[in-house]
mmCIF file with all atom_site columns, C-alpha atoms in Angstrom:
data_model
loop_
_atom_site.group_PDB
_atom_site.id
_atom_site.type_symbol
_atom_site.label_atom_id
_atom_site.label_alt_id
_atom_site.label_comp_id
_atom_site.label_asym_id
_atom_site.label_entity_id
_atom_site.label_seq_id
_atom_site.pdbx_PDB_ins_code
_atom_site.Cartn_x
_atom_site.Cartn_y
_atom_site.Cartn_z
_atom_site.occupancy
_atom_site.B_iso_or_equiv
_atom_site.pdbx_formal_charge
_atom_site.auth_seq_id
_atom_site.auth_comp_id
_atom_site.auth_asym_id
_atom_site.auth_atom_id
_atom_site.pdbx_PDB_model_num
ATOM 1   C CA . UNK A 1 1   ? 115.225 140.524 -125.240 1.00 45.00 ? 1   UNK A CA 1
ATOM 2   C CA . UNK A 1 2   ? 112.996 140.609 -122.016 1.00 59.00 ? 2   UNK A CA 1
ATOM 3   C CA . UNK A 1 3   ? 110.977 143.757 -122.111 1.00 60.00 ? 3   UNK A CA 1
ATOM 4   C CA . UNK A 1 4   ? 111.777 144.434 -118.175 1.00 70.00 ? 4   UNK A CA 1
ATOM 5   C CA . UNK A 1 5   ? 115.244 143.263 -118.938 1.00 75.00 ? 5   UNK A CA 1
ATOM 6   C CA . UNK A 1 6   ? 115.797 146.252 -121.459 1.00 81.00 ? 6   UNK A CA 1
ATOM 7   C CA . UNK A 1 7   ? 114.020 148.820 -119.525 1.00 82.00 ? 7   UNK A CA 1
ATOM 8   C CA . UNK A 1 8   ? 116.301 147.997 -116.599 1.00 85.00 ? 8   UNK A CA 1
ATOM 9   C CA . UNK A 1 9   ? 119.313 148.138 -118.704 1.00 88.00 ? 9   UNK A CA 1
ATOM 10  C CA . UNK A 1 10  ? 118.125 151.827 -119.930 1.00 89.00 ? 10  UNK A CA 1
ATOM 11  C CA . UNK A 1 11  ? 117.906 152.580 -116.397 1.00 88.00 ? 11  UNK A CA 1
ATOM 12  C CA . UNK A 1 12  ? 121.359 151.452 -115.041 1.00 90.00 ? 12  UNK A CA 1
ATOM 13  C CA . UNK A 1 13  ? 122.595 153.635 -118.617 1.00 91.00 ? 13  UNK A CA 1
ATOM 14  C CA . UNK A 1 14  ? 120.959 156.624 -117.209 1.00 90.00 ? 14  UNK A CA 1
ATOM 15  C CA . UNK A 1 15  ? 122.134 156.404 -113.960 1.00 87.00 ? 15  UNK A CA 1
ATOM 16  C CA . UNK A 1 16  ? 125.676 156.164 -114.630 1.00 88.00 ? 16  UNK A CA 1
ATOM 17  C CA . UNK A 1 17  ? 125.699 159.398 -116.587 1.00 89.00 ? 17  UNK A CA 1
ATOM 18  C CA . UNK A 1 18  ? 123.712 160.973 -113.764 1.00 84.00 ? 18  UNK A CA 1
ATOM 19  C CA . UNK A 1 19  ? 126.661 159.346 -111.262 1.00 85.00 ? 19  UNK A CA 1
ATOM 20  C CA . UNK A 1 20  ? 128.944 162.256 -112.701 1.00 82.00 ? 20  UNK A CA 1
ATOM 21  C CA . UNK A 1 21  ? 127.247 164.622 -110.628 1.00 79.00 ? 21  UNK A CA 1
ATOM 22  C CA . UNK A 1 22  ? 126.573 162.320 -107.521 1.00 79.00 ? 22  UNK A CA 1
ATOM 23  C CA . UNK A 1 23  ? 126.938 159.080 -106.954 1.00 83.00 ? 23  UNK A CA 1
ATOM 24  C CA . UNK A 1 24  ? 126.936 158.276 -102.870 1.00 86.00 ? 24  UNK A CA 1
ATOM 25  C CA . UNK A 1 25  ? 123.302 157.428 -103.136 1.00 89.00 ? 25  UNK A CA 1
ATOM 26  C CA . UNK A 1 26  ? 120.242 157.502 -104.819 1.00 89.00 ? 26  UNK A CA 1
ATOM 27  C CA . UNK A 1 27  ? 116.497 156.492 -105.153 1.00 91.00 ? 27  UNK A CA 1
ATOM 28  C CA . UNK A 1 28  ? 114.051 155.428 -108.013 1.00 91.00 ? 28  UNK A CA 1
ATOM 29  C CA . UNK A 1 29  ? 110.454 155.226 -107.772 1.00 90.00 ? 29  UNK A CA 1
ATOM 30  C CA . UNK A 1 30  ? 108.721 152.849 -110.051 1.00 87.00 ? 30  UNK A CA 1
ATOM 31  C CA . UNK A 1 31  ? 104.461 153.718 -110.488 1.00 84.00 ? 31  UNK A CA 1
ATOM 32  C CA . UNK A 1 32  ? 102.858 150.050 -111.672 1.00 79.00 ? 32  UNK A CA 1
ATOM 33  C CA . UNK A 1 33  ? 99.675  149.574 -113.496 1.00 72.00 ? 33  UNK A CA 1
ATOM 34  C CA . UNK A 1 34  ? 97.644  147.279 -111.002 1.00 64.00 ? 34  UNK A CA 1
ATOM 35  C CA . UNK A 1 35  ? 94.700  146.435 -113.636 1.00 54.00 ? 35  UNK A CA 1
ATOM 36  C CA . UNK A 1 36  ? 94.131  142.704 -113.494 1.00 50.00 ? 36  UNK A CA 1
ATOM 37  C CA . UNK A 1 37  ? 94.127  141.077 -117.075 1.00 48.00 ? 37  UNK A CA 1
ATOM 38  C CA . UNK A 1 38  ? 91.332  138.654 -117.953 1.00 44.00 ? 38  UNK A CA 1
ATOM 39  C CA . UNK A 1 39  ? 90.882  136.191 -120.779 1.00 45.00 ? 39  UNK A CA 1
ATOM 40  C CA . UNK A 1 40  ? 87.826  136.629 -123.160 1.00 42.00 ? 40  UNK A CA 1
ATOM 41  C CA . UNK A 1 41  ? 86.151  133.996 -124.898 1.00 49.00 ? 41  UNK A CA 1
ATOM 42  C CA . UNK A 1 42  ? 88.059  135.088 -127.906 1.00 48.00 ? 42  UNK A CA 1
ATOM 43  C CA . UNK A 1 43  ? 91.527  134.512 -126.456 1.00 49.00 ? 43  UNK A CA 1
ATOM 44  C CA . UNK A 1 44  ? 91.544  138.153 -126.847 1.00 46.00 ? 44  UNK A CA 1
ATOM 45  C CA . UNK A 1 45  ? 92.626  140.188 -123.175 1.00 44.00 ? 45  UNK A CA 1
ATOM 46  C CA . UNK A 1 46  ? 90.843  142.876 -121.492 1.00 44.00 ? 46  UNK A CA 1
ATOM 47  C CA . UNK A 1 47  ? 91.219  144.698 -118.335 1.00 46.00 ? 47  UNK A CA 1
ATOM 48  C CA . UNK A 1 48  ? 88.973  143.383 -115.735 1.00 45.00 ? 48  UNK A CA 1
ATOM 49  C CA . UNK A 1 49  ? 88.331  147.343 -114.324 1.00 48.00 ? 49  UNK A CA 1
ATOM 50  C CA . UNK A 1 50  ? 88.510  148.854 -117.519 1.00 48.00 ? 50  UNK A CA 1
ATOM 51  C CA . UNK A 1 51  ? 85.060  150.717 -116.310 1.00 47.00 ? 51  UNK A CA 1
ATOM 52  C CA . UNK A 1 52  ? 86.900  152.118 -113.523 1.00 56.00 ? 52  UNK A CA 1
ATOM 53  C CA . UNK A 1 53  ? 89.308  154.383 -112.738 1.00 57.00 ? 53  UNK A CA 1
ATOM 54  C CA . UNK A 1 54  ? 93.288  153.008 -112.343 1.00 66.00 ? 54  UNK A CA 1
ATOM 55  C CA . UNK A 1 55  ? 94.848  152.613 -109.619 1.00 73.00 ? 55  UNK A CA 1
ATOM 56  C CA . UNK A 1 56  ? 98.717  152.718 -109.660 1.00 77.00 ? 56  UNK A CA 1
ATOM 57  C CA . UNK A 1 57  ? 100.933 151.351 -107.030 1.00 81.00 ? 57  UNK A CA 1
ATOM 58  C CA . UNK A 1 58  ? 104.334 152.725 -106.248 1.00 86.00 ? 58  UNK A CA 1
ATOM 59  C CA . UNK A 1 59  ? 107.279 150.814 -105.573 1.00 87.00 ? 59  UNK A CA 1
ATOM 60  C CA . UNK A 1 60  ? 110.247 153.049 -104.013 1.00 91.00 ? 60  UNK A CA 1
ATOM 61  C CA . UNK A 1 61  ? 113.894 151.357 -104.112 1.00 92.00 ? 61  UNK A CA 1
ATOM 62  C CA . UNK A 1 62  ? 116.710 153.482 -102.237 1.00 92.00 ? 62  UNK A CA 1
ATOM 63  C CA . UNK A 1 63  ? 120.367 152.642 -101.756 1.00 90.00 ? 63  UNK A CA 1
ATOM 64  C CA . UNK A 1 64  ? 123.339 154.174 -99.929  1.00 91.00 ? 64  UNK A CA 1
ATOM 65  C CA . UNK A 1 65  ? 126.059 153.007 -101.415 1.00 88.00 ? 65  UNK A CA 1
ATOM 66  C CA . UNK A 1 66  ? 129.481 151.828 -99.810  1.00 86.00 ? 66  UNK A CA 1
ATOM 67  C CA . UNK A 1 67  ? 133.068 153.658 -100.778 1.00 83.00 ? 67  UNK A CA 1
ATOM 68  C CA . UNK A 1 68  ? 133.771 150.526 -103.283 1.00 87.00 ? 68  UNK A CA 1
ATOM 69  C CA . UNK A 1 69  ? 130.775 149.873 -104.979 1.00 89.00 ? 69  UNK A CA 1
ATOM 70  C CA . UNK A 1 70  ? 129.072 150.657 -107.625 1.00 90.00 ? 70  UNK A CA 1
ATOM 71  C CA . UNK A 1 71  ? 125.981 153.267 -107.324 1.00 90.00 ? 71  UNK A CA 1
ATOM 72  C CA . UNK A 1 72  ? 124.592 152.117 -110.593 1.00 90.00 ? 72  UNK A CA 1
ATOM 73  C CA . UNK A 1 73  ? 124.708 148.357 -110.015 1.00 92.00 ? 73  UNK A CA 1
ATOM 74  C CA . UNK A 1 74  ? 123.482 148.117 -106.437 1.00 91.00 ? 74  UNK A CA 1
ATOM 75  C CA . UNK A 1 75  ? 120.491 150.384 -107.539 1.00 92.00 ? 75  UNK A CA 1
ATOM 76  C CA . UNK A 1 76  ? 119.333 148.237 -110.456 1.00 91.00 ? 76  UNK A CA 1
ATOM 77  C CA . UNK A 1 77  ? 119.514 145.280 -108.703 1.00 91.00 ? 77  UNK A CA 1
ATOM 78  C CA . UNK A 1 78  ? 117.826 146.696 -105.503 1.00 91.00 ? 78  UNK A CA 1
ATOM 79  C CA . UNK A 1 79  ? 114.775 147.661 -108.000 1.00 89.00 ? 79  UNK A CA 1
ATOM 80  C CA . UNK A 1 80  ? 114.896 144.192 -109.728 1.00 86.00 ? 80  UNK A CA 1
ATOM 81  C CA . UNK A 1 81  ? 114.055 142.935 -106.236 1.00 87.00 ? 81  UNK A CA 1
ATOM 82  C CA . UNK A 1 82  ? 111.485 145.279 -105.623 1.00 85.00 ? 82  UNK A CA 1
ATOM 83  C CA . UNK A 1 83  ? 109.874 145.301 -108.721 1.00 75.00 ? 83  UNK A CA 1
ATOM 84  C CA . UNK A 1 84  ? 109.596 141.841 -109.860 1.00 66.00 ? 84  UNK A CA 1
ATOM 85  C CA . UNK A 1 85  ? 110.685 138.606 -108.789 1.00 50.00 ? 85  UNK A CA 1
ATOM 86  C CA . UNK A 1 86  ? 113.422 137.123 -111.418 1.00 37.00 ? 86  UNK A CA 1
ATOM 87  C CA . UNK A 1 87  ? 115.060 133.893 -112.413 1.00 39.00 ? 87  UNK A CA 1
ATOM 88  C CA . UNK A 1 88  ? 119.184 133.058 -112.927 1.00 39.00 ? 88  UNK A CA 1
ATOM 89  C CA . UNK A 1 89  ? 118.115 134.659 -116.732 1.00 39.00 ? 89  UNK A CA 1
ATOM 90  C CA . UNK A 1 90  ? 117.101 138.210 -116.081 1.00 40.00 ? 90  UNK A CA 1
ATOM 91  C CA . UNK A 1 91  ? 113.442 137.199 -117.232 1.00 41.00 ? 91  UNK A CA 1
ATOM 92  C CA . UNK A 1 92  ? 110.159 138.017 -115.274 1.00 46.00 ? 92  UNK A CA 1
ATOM 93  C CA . UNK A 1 93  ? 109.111 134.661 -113.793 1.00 45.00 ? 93  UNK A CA 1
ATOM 94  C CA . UNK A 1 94  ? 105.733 136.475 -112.700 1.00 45.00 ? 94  UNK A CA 1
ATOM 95  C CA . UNK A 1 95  ? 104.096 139.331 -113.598 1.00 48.00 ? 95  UNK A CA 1
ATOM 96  C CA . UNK A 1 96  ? 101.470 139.524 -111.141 1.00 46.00 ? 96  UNK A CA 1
ATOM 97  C CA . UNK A 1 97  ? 98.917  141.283 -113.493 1.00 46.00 ? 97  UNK A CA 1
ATOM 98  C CA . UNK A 1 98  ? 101.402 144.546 -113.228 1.00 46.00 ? 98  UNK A CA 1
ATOM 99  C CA . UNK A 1 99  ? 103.141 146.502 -116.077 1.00 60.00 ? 99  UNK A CA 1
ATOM 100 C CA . UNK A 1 100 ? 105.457 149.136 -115.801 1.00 54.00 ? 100 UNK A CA 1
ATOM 101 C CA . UNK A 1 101 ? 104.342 152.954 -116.824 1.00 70.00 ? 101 UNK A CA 1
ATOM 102 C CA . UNK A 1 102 ? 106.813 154.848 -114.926 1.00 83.00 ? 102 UNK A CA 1
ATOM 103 C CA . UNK A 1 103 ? 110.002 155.091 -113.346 1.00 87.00 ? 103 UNK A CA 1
ATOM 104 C CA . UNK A 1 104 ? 111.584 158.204 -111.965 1.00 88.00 ? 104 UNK A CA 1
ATOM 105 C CA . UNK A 1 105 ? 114.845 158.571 -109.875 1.00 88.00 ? 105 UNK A CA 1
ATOM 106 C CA . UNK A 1 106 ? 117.980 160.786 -108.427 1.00 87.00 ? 106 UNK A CA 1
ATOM 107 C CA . UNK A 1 107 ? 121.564 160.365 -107.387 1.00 86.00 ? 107 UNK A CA 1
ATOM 108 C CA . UNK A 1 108 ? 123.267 162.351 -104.916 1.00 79.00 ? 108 UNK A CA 1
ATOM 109 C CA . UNK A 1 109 ? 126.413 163.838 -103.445 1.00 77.00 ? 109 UNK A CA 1
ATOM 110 C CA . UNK A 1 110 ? 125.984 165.028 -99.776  1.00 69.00 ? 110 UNK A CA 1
ATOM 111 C CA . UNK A 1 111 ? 126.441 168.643 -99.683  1.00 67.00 ? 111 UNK A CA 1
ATOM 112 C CA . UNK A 1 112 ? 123.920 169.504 -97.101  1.00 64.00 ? 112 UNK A CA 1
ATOM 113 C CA . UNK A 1 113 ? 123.235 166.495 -95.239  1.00 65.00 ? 113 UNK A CA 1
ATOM 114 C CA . UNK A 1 114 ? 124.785 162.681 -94.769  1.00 72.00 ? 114 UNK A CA 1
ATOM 115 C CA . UNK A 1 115 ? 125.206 160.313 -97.200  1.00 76.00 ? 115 UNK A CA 1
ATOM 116 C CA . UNK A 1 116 ? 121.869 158.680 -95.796  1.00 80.00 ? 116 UNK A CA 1
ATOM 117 C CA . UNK A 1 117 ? 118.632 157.307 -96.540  1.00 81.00 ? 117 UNK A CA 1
ATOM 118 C CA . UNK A 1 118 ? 117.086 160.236 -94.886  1.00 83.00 ? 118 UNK A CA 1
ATOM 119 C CA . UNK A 1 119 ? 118.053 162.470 -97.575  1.00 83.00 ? 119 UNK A CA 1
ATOM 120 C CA . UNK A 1 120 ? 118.448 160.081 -100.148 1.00 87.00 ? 120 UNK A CA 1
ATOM 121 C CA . UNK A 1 121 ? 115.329 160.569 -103.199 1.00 88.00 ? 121 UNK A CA 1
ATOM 122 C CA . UNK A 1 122 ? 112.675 159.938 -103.925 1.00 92.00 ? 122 UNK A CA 1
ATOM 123 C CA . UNK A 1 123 ? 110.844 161.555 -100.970 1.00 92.00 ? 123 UNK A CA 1
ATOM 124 C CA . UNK A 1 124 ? 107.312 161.706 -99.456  1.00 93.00 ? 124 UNK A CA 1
ATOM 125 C CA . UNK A 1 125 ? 105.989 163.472 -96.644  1.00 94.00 ? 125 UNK A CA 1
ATOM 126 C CA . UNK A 1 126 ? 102.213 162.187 -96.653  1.00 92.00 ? 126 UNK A CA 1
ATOM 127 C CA . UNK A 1 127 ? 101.560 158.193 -96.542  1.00 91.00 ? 127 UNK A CA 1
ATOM 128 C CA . UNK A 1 128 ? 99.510  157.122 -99.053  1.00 90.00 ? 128 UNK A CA 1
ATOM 129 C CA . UNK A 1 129 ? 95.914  157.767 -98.186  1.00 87.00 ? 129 UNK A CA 1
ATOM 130 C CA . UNK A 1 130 ? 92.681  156.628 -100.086 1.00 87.00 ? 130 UNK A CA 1
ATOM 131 C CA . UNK A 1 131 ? 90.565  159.375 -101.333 1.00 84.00 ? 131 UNK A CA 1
ATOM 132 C CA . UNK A 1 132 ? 86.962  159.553 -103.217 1.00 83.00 ? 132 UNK A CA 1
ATOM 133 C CA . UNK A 1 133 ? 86.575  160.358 -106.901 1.00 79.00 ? 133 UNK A CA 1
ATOM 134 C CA . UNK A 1 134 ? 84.097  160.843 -109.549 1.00 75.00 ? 134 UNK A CA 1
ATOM 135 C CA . UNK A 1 135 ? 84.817  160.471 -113.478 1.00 74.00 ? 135 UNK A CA 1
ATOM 136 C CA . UNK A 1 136 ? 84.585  163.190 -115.448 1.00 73.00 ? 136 UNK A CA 1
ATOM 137 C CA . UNK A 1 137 ? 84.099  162.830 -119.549 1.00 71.00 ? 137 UNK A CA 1
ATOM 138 C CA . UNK A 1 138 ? 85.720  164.912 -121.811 1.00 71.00 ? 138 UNK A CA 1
ATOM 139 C CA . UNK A 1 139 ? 83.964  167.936 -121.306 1.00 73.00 ? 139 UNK A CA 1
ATOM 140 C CA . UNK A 1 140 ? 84.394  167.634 -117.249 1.00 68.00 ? 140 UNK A CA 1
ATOM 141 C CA . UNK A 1 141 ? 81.185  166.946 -116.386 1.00 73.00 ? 141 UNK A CA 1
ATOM 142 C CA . UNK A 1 142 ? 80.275  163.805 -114.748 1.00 69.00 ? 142 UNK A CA 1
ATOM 143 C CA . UNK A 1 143 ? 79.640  160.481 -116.248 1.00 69.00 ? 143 UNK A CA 1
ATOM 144 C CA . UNK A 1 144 ? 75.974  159.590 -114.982 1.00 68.00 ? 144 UNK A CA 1
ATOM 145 C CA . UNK A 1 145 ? 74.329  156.679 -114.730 1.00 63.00 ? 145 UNK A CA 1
ATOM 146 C CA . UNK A 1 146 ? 70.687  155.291 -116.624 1.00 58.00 ? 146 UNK A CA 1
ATOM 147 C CA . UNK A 1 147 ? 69.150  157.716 -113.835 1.00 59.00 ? 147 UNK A CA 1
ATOM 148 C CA . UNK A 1 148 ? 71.134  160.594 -114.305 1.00 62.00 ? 148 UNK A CA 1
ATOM 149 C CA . UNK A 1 149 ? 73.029  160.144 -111.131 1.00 65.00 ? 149 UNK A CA 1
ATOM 150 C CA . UNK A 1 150 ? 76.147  160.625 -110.937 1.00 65.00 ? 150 UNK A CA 1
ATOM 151 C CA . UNK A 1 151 ? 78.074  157.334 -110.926 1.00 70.00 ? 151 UNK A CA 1
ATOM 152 C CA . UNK A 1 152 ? 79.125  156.262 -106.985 1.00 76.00 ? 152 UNK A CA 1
ATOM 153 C CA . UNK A 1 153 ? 82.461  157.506 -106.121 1.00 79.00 ? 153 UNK A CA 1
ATOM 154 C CA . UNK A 1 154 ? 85.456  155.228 -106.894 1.00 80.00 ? 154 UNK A CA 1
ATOM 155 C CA . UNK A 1 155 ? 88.277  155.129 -103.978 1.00 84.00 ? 155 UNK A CA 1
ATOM 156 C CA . UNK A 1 156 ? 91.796  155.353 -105.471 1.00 82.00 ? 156 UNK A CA 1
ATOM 157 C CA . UNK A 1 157 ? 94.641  155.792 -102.879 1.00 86.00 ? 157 UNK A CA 1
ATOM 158 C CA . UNK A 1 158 ? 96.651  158.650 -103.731 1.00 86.00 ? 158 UNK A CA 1
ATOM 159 C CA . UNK A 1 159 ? 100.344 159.519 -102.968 1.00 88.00 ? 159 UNK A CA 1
ATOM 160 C CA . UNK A 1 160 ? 103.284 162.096 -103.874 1.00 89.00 ? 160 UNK A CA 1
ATOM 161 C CA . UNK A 1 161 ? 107.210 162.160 -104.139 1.00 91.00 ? 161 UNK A CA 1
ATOM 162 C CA . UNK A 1 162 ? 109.514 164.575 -104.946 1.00 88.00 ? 162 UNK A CA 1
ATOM 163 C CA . UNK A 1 163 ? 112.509 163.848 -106.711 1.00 85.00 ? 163 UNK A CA 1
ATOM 164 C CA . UNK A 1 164 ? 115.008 166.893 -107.998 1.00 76.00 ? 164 UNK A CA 1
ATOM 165 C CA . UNK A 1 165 ? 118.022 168.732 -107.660 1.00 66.00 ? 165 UNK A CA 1
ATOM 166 C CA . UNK A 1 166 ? 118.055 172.006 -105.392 1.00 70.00 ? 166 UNK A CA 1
ATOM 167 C CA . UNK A 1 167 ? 117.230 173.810 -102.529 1.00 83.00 ? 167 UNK A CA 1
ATOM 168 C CA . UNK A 1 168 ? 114.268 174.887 -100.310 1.00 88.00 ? 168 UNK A CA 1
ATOM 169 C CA . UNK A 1 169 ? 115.019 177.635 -97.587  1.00 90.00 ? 169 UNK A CA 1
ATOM 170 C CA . UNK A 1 170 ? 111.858 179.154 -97.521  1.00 92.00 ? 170 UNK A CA 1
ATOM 171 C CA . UNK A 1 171 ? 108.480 179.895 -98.804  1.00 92.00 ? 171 UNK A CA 1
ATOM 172 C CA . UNK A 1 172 ? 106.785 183.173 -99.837  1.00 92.00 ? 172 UNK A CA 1
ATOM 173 C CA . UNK A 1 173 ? 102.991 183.473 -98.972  1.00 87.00 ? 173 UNK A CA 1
ATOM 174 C CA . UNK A 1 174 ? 101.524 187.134 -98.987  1.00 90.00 ? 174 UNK A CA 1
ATOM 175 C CA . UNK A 1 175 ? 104.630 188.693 -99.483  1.00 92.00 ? 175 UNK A CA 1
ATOM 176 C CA . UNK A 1 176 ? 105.916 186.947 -96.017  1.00 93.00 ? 176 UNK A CA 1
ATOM 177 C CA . UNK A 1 177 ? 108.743 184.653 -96.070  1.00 95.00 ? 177 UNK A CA 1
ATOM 178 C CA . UNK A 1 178 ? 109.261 181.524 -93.870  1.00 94.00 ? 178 UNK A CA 1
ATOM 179 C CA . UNK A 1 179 ? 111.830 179.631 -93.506  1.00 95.00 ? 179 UNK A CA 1
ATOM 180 C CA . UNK A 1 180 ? 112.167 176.265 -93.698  1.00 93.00 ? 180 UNK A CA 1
ATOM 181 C CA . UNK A 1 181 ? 111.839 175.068 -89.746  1.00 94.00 ? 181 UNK A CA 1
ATOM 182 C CA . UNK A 1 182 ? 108.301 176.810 -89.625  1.00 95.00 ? 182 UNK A CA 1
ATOM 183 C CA . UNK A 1 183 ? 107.298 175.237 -93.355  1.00 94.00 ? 183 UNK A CA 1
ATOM 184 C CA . UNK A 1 184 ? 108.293 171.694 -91.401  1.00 95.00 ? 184 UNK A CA 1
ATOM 185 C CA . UNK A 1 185 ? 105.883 172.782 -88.425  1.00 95.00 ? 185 UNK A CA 1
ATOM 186 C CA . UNK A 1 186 ? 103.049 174.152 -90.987  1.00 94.00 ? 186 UNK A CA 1
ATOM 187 C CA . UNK A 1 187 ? 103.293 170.982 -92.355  1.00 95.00 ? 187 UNK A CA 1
ATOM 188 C CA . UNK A 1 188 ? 102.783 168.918 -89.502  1.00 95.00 ? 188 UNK A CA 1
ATOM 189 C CA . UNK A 1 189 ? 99.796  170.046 -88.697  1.00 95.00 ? 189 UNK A CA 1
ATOM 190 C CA . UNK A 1 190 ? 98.020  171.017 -92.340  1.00 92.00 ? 190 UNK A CA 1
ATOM 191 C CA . UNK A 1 191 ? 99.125  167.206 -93.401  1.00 92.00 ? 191 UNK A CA 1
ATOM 192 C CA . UNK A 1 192 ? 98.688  165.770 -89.763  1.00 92.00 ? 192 UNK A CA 1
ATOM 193 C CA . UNK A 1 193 ? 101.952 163.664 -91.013  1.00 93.00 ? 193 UNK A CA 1
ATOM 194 C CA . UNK A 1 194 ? 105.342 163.880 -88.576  1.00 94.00 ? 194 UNK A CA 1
ATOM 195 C CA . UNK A 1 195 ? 108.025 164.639 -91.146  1.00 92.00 ? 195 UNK A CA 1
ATOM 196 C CA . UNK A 1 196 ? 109.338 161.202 -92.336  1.00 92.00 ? 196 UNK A CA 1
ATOM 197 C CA . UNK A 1 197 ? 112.895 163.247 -92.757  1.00 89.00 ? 197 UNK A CA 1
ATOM 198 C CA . UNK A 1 198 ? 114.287 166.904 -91.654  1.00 88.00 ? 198 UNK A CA 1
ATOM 199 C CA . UNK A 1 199 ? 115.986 167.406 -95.079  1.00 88.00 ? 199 UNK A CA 1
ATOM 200 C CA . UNK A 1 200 ? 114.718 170.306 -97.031  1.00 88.00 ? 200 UNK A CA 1
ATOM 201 C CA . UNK A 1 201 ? 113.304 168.134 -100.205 1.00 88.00 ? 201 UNK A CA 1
ATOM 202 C CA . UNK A 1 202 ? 110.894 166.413 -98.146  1.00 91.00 ? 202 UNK A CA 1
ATOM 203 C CA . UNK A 1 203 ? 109.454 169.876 -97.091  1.00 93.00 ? 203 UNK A CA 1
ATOM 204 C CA . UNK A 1 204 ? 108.558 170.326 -100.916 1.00 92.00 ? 204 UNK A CA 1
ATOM 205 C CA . UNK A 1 205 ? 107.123 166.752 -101.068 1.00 92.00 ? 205 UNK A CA 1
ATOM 206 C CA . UNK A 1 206 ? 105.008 167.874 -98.230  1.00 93.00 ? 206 UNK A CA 1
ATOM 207 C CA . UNK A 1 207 ? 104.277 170.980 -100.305 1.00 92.00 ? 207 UNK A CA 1
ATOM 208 C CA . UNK A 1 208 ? 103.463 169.300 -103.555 1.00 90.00 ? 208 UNK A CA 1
ATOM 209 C CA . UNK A 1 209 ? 100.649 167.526 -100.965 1.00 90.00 ? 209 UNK A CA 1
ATOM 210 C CA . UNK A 1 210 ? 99.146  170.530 -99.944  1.00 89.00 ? 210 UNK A CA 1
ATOM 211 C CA . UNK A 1 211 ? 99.249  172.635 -103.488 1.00 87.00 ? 211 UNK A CA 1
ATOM 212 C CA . UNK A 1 212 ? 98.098  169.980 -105.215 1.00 77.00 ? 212 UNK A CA 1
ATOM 213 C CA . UNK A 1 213 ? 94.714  170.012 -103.079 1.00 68.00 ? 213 UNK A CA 1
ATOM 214 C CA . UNK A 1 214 ? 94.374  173.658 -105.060 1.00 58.00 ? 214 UNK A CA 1
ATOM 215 C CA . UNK A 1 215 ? 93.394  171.610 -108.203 1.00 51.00 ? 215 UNK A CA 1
#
């Protein structure tokens, strides 16, 4: 069997058990390997950046599903068409020097908000934004060069999502509470990112951003 065939079957599995607990809409977010493969002289394969550090690309497929259809069915196929093109068969025509390492998802019930792609998951408050890094060995110190320079930054666009079940009303910083309007606010301007939704999990994904900066 196709190896993205069976992983999407897994997937559709998984979300119909999770479809007992909501099932109006849902999200999953799929992180790629973008690594180009090359051909040796050997026939044997290599990455062509296998000196650098990886940079994975994230592919987010949301649906909002209609009162007759089925959550589980219009999701899978909605990834299949995000992911990777496909023939009549199911099987990757085209694998555009990507293979899958992740995929991570939600369904949902709307208790708090509409059934809408504004509070469906996965969420993200901060667009994806290149940063600069340095590779560390083992030991955490950096990898230097003939000179004993450290090697020249490597720019790897980074991005977060949030994907869980629950609620955020507020936030406790030195013993303080805030609610969640002036978290939205604080955000705003710490992130300099308008909130992509006013739904309380995007607040977190806008957290994760900021707490993740801690180290």
């Amino acid at each position: 069997d196709d190896g993205c065939t069976s992983a999407f079957n897994i997937l559709k599995k998984m979300i119909e058990v999770t479809m007992m607990r909501g099932a109006q809409a849902g999200g999953i977010i799929t992180f790629t390997n973008t690594a180009k493969k090359e051909k040796l002289k050997n026939n044997s394969v290599a990455d062509s950046n296998q000196h650098k550090l990886k940079q994975m690309k994230s592919i987010r497929s949301r649906v909002v599903k209609s009162k007759r259809q089925d959550l589980s069915k219009i999701l899978i196929n909605k990834l299949r068409r995000d992911f990777l093109p496909f023939n009549s068969s199911g099987c990757c025509k085209n694998n555009v020097g990507q293979e899958a390492r992740l995929f991570a998802g939600h369904t949902r019930f709307a208790t708090s908000s509409r059934a809408n792609f504004d509070g469906t998951h996965p969420h993200q408050w901060t667009p994806p934004k290149p940063y600069r890094f340095y590779k560390l060995d083992q030991k955490g110190s950096y990898i230097k060069n003939a000179g004993l320079i450290p090697d020249s930054p490597q720019s790897i666009v980074v991005e977060n999502f949030i994907s869980h079940n629950g609620d955020f009303e507020f936030y406790t910083l030195n013993d303080r509470r805030y609610e969640l309007e002036t978290i939205q606010k604080y955000l705003t301007i710490t992130t300099e990112s308008e909130p992509p939704s006013v739904v309380d999990s995007c607040a977190i994904a806008g957290m994760i951003d900021l707490l993740r900066c801690q180290g």
